[in-house]
Short mmCIF file of C-alpha atoms in Angstrom, two decimals:
data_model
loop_
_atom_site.label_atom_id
_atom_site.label_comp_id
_atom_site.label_asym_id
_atom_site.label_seq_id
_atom_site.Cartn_x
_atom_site.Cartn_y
_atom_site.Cartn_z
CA UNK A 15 -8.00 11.23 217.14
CA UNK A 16 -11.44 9.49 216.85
CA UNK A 17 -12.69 12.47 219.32
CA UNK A 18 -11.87 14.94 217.42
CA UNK A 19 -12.45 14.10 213.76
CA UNK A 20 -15.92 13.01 214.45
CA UNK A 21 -16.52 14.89 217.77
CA UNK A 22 -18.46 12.28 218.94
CA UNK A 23 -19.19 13.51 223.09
CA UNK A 24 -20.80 16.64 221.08
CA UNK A 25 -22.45 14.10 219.60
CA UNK A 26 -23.63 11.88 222.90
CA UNK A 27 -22.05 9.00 221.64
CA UNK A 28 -18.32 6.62 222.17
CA UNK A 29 -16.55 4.67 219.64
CA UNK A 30 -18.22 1.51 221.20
CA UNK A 31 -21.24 2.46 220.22
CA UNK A 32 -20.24 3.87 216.79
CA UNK A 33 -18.31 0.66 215.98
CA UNK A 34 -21.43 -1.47 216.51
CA UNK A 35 -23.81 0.66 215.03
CA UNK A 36 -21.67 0.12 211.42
CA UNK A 37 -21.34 -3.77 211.83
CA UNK A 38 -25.48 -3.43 212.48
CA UNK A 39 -25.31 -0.93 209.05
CA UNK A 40 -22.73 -3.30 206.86
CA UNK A 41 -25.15 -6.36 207.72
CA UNK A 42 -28.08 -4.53 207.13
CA UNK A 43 -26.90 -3.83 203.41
CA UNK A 44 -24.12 -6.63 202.93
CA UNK A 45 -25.77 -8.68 200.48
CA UNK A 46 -25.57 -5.81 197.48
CA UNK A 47 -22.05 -7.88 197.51
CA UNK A 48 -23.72 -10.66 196.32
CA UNK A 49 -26.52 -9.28 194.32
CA UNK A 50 -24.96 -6.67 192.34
CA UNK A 51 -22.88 -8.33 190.05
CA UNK A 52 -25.33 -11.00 189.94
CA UNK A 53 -27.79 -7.96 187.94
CA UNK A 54 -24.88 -6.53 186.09
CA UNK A 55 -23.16 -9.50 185.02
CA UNK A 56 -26.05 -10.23 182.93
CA UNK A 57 -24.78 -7.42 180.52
CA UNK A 58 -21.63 -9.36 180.06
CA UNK A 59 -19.54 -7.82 182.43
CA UNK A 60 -16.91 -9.43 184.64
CA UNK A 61 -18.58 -10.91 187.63
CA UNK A 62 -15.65 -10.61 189.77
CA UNK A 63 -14.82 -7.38 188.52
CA UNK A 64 -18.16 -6.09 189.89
CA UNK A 65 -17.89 -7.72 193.08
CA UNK A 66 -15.05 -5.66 193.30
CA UNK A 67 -16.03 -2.67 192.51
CA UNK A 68 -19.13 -2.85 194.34
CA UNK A 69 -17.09 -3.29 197.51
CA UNK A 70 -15.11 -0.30 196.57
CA UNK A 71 -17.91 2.24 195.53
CA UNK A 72 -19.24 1.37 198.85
CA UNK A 73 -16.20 1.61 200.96
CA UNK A 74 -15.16 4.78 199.27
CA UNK A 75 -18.93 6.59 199.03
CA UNK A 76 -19.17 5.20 202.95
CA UNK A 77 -15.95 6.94 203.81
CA UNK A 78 -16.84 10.23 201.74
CA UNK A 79 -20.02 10.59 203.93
CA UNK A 80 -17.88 9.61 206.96
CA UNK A 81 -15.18 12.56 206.93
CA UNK A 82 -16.56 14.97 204.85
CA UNK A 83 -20.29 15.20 206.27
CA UNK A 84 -19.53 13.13 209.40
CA UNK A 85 -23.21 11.87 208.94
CA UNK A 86 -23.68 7.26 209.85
CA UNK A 87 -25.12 6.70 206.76
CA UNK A 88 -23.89 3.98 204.34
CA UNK A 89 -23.36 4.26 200.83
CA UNK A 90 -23.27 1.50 197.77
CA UNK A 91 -24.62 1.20 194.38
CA UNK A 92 -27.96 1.11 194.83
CA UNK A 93 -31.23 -1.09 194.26
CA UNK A 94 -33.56 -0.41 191.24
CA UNK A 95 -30.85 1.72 189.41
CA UNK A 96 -28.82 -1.35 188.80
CA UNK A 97 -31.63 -3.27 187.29
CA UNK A 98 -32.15 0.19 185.14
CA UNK A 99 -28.60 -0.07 184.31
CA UNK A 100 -28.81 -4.06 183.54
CA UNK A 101 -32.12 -4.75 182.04
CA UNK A 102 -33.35 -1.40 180.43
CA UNK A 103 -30.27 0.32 179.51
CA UNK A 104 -28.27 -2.33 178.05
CA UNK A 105 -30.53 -5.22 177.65
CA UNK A 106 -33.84 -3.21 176.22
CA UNK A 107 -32.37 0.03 174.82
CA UNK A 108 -29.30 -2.21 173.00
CA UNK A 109 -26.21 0.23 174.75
CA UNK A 110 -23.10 -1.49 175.68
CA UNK A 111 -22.17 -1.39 178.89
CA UNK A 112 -19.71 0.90 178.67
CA UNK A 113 -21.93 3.54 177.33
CA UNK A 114 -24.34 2.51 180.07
CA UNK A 115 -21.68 3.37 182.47
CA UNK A 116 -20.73 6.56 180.77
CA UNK A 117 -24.28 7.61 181.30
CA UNK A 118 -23.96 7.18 184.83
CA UNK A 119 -20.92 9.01 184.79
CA UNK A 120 -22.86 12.18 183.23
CA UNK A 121 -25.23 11.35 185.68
CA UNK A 122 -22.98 12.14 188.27
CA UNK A 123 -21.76 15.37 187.11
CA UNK A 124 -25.38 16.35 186.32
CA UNK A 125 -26.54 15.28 189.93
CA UNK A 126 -23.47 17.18 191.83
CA UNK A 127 -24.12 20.48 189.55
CA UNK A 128 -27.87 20.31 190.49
CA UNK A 129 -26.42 19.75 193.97
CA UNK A 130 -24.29 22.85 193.20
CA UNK A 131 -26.97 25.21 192.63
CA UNK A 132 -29.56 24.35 194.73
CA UNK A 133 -31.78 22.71 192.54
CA UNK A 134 -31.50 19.27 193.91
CA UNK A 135 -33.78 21.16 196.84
CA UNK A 136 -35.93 23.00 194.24
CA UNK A 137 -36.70 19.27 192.47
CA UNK A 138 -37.09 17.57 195.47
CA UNK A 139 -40.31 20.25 196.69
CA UNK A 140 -41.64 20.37 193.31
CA UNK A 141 -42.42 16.63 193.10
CA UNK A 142 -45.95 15.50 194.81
CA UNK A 143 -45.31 13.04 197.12
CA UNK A 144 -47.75 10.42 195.96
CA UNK A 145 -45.29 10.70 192.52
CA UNK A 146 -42.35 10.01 195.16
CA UNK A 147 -43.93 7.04 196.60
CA UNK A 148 -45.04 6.08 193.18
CA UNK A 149 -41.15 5.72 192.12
CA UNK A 150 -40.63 3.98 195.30
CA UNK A 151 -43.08 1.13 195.05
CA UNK A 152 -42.59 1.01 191.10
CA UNK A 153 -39.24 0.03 191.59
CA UNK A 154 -40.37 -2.43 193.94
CA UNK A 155 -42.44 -3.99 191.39
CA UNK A 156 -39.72 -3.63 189.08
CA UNK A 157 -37.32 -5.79 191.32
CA UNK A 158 -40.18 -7.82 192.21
CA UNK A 159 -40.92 -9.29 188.59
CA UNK A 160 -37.08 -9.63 188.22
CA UNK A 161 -36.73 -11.71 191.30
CA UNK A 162 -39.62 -13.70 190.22
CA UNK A 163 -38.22 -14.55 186.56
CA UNK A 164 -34.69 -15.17 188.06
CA UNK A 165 -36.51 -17.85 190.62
CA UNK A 166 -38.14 -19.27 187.69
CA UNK A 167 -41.55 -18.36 189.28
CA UNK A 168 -43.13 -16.84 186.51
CA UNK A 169 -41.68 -17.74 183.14
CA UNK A 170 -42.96 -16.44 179.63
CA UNK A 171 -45.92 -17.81 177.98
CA UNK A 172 -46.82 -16.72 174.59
CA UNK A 173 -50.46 -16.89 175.13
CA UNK A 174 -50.75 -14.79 178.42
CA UNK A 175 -47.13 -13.18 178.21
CA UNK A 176 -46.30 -14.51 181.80
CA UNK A 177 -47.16 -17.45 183.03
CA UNK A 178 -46.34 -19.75 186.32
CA UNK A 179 -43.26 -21.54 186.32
CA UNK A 180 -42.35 -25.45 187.46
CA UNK A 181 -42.55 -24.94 191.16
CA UNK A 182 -41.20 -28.66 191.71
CA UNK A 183 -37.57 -27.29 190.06
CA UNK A 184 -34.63 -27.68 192.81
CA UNK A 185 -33.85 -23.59 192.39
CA UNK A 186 -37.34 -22.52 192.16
CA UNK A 187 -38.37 -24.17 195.68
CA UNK A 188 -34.78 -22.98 197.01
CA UNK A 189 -35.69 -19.35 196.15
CA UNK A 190 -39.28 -19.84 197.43
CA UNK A 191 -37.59 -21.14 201.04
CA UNK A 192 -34.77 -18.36 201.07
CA UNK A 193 -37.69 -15.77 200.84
CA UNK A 194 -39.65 -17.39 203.96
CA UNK A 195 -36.25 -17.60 205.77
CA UNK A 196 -35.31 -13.85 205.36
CA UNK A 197 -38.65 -12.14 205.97
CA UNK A 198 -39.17 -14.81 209.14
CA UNK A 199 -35.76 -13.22 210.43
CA UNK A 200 -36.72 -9.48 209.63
CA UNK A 201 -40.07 -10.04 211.59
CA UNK A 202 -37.71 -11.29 214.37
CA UNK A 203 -35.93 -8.59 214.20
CA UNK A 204 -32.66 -10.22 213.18
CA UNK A 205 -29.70 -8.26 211.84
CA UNK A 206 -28.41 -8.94 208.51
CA UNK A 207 -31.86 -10.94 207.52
CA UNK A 208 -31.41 -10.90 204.07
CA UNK A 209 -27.84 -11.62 203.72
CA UNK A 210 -28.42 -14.75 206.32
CA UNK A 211 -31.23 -15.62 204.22
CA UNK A 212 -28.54 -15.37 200.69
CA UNK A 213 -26.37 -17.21 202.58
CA UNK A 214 -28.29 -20.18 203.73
CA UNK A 215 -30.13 -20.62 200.38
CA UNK A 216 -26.32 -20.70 198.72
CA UNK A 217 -24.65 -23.38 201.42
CA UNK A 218 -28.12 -25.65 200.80
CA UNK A 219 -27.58 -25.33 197.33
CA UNK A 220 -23.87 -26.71 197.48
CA UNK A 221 -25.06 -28.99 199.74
CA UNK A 222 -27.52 -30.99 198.05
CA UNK A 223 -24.73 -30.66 194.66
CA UNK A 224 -27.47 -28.49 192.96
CA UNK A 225 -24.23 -25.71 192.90
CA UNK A 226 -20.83 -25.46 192.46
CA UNK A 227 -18.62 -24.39 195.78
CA UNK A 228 -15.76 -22.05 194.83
CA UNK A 229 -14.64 -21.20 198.36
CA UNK A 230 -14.58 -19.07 200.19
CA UNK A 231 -11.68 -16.36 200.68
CA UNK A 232 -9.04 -15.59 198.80
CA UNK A 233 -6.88 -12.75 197.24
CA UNK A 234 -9.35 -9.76 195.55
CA UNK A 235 -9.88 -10.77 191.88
CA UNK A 236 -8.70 -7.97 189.73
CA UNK A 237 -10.98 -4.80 188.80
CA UNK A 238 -9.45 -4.10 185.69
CA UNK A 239 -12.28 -5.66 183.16
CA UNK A 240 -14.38 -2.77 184.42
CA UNK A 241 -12.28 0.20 185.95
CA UNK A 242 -12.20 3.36 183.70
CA UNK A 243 -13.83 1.20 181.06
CA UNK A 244 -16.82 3.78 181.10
CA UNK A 245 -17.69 5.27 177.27
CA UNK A 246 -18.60 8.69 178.12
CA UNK A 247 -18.83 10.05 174.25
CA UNK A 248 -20.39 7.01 173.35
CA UNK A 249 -22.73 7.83 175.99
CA UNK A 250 -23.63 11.23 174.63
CA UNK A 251 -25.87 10.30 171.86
CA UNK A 252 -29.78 10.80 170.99
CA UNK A 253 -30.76 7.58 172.51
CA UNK A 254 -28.96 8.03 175.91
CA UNK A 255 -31.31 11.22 176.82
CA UNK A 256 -33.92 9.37 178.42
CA UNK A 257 -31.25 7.00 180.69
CA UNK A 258 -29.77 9.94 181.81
CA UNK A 259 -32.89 12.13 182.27
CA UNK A 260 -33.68 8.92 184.51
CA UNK A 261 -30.81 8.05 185.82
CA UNK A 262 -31.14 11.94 187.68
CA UNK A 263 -34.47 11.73 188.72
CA UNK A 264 -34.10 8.59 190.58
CA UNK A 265 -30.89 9.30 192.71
CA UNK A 266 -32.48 13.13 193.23
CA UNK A 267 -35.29 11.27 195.10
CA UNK A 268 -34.18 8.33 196.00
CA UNK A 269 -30.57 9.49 197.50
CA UNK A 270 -32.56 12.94 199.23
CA UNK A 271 -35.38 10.93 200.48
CA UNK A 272 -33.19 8.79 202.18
CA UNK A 273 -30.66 10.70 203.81
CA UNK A 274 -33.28 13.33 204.64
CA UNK A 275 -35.23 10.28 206.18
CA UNK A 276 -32.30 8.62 208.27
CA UNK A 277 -31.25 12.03 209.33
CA UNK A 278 -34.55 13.01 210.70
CA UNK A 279 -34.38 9.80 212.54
CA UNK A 280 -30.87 10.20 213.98
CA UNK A 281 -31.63 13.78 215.16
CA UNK A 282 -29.58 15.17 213.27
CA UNK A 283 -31.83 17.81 211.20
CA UNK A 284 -34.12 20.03 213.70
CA UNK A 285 -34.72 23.29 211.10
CA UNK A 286 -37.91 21.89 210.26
CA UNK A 287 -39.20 21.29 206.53
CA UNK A 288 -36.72 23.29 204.76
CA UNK A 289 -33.56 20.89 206.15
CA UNK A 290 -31.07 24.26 206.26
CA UNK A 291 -28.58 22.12 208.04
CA UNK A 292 -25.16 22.72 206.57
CA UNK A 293 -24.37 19.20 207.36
CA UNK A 294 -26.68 18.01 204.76
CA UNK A 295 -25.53 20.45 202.22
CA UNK A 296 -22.17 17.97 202.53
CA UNK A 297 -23.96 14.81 202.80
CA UNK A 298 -25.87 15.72 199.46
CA UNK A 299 -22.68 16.37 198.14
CA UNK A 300 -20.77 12.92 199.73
CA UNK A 301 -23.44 10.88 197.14
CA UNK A 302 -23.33 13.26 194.06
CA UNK A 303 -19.42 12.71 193.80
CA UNK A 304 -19.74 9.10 195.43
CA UNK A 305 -21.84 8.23 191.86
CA UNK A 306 -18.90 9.68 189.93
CA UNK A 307 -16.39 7.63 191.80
CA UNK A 308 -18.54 4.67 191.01
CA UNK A 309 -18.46 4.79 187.79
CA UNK A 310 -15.23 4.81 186.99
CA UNK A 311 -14.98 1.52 189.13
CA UNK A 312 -17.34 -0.16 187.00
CA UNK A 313 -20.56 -0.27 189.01
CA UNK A 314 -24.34 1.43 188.57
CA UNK A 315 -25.06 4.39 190.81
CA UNK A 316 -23.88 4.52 194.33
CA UNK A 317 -26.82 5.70 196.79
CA UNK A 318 -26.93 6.47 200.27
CA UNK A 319 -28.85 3.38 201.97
CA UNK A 320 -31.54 3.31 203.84
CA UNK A 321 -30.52 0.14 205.63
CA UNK A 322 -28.32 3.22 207.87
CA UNK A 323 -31.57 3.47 210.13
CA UNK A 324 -30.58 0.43 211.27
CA UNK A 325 -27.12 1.72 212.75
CA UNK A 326 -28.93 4.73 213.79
CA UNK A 327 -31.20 2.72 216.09
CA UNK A 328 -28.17 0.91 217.22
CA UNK A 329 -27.01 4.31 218.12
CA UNK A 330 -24.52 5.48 215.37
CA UNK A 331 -24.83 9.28 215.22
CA UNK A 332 -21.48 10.11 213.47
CA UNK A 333 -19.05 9.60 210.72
CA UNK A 334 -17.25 6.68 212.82
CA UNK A 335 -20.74 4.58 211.98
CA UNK A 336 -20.33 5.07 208.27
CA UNK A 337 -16.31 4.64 208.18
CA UNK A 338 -17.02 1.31 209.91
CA UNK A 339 -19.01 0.48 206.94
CA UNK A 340 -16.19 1.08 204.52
CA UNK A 341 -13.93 -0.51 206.15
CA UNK A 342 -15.64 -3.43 206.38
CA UNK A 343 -17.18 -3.23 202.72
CA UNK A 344 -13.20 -3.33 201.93
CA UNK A 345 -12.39 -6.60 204.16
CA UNK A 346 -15.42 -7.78 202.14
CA UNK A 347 -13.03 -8.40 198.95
CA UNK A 348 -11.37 -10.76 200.01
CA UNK A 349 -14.63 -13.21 199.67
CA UNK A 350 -14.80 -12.98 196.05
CA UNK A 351 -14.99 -16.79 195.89
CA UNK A 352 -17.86 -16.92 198.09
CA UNK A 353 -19.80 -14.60 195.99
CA UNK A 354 -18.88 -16.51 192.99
CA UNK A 355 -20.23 -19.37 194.64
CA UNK A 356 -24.10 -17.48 194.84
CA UNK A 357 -26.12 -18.54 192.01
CA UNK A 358 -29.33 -16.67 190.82
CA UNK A 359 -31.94 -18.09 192.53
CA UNK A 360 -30.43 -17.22 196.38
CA UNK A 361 -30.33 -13.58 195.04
CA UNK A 362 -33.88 -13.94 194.29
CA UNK A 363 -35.30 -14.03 197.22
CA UNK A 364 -33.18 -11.00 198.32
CA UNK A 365 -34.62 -8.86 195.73
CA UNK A 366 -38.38 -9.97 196.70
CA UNK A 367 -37.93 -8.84 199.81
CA UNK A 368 -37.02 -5.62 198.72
CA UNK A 369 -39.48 -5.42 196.66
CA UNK A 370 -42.04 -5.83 199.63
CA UNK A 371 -40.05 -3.07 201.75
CA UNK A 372 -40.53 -0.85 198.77
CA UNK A 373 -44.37 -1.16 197.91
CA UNK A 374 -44.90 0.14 201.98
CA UNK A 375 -44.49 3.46 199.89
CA UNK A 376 -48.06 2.79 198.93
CA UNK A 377 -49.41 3.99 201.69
CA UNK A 378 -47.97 7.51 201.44
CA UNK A 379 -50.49 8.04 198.16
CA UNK A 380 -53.42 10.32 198.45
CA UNK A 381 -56.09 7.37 197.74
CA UNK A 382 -59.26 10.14 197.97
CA UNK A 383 -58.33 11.78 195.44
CA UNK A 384 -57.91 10.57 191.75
CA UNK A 385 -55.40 13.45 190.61
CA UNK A 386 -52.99 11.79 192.90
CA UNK A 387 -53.87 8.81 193.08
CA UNK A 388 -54.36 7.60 189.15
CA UNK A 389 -50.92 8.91 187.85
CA UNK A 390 -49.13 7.42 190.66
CA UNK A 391 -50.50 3.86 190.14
CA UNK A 392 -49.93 4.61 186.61
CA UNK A 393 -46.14 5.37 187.54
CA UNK A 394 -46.11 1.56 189.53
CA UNK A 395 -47.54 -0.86 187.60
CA UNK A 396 -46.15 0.64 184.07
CA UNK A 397 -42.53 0.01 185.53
CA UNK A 398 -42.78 -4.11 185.60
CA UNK A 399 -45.47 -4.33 182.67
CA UNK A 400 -43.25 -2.12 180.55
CA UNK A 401 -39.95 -3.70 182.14
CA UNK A 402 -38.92 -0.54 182.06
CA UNK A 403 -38.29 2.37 184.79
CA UNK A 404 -38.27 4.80 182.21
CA UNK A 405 -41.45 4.22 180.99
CA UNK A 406 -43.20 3.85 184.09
CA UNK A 407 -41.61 7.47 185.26
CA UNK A 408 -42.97 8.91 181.85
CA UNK A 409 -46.31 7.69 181.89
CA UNK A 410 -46.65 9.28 185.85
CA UNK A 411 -45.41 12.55 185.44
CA UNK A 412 -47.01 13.18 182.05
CA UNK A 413 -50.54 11.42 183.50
CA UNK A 414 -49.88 13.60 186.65
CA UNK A 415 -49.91 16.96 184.68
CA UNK A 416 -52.62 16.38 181.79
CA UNK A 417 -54.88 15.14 184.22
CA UNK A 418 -54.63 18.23 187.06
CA UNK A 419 -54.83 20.14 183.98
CA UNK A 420 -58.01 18.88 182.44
CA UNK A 421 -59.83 18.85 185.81
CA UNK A 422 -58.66 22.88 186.30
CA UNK A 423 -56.56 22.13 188.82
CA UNK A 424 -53.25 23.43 187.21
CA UNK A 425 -52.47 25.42 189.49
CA UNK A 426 -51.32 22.64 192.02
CA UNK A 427 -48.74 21.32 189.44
CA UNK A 428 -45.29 22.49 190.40
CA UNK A 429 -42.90 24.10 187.57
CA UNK A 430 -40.56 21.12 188.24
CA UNK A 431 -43.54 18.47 187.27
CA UNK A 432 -44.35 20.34 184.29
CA UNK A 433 -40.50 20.89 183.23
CA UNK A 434 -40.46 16.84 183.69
CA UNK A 435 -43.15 15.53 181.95
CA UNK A 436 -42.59 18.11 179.07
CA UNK A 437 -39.04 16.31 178.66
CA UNK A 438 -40.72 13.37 178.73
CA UNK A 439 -42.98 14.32 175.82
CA UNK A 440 -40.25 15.55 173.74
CA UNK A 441 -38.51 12.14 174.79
CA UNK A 442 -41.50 9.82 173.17
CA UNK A 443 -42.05 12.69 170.55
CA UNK A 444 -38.53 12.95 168.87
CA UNK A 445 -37.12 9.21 170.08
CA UNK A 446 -40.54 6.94 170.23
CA UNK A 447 -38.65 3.90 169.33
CA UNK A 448 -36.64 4.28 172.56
#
């Protein structure tokens, strides 16, 4: 049965190998379990609730990609656009988070119409790629100040705006060890380094009394706090044009970079530069309707992840990988107590590390020349200073375009930049309190 729904001897592979290749995946990306509803809890939603329908997006977006584009790529809600969701949407912009998940309901049936149509592609070539890796490492930032304030390494100081925090508290130094642990087993090449490194900063924690211990299994909690609780009309107002404008750009480029990345990698795309594969024509799909799906369970966008390369150098080269996923992500329910147990500061160190994998993107910038280079540190380092994605994305594309235009070099701007940073310009023109 396996055989044939995910012809895997086509495919120079055997359910042994598929099988391993998702438990390498599902550690790989395991601890968005954890630190999910640790970021959207903070806009007063049900922690448990999330936990649960984090492990649901994830098993059901996993299992989308598994039979309908037969492609070992996992899928969950994904880093940067739940700190959007959390800290920008609701906490900045003053939505409810119900209307925040309305917006990324729209965002969904935005994304799989621009899937539709083709102009997912059409996006995706139009955007520089020193503004891609802009996005990329601007996130990181993003995460990066996040995981710093939630450590209680940098606190707020009136007279410098940030400041450094008591590095003698029990949490902080906790944090500060967690983050040593999990990039000491990435160098090592350890599976699953950052949820070990969750893990042991949460058992210390109980250990030493400086946390509560809630156990660990037990029946799933319900999801009914969050599920269908989206406010899609009062989503659709002046204000939310911006989130969702966002909201699109980042899974366009952040979902497409990565399949097209751990595709490339799994040889599974050999047309070259244009990607005419008709197996990522589905895949592209699996995440457009995957972010719907999500929604409606209560949870931020659902991304594919890019943790997959790791199954696909364990060998995963099918579906079977990413169905493993799921239906692990589902077994994962039943350790709601355990997640409840996590407190803020073991999460921390999870999203520094992230952070650092992100800012590699760096690297992919243009550095000799200031057209690319200017407006995509511009794009970076407005994202944390602003605390804001938005902004950061705003200030890049609009920087991007006015400066290749005032140094005659319009030419080189692709209609989708301009079409961008003009609806950003409308955005600070008719909403600049936003």
């Amino acid at each position: 049965m396996l055989e044939r729904q995910f012809d895997l001897r086509a495919k120079g592979t055997d359910v042994r190998t598929e099988t391993v290749a998702g438990i390498t995946t599902f550690l790989t990306m395991a601890y968005i379990i954890f630190v999910n509803p640790d970021i959207l809890s903070t806009t007063g939603m049900d922690r448990n609730a999330v936990f649960v329908a984090t492990c649901l997006a994830a098993a059901l977006g996993s299992a989308i990609m598994a039979f309908w584009a037969n492609w070992p790529i996992g899928m969950a809600p994904g880093m940067g656009l739940n700190a959007f969701f959390a800290f920008t949407v609701v906490a900045h912009l003053g939505f409810t988070w119900q209307q925040a998940l309305g917006a990324v309901f729209i965002s969904g049936i935005i994304f799989l119409i621009l899937t539709l149509t083709g102009v997912r592609r059409w996006l995706i070539a139009g955007i520089p790629v020193s503004m891609r890796s802009a996005i990329a490492a601007g996130i990181g930032m993003f995460l990066g100040i996040i995981a710093l304030k939630s450590a209680g390494i940098v606190v707020d100081n009136p007279a410098t705006l940030i400041g450094l925090g008591d590095l003698t508290e029990t949490g902080t130094l906790l944090a500060i060890g967690g983050f040593f642990v999990i990039a000491a087993l990435d160098a090592l090449k350890v599976r699953g380094a950052i949820l070990i490194g969750i893990l042991a900063v949460t058992l210390l924690s109980i250990a030493i009394g400086a946390s509560e211990f809630g156990g660990i299994m037990s029946m799933p909690p319900s999801i009914a706090p969050t599920f269908m609780q989206m406010d899609v009309m009062g989503a659709l107002t002046t204000g939310i044009f911006q989130v969702i404008l966002v909201l699109v750009l980042v899974e366009v480029f952040d979902a497409t970079g990565t399949l097209i990345g751990v595709a490339k990698r799994a040889g599974l795309l050999t047309e070259g530069p244009t990607h005419k594969n008709p197996q990522l024509g589905r895949a592209l799909m699996a995440d457009s309707t995957a972010i719907i799906a999500g929604a409606g369970l209560g949870t931020s966008s659902t991304t594919a992840y890019v943790e997959s390369a790791a199954g696909v150098q364990a060998g995963g080269r099918t579906g079977l990988t990413a169905l493993v996923v799921a239906v692990l992500f589902l077994a994962a329910m039943f350790f709601a107590p355990l997640a409840g147990s996590v407190p803020a500061y073991a999460t921390a160190p999870a999203l520094l590390y992230v952070a650092c994998l992100m800012m590699r993107e760096m690297a992919e910038i243009n550095w000799e020349d200031v057209t690319e280079s200017a407006p995509a540190v511009i794009t970076a380092i407005a994202m944390p200073f602003t605390y804001s994605i938005a902004n950061g994305l705003a200030f890049g594309f609009i920087s991007y375009a006015v400066i290749k235009l005032l140094t005659g070099r319009a030419r080189e701007v692709h209609a989708a930049t301009w079409l961008v940073a003009a609806l950003f310009i409308i955005r600070f023109a008719f909403f600049p309190a936003e």
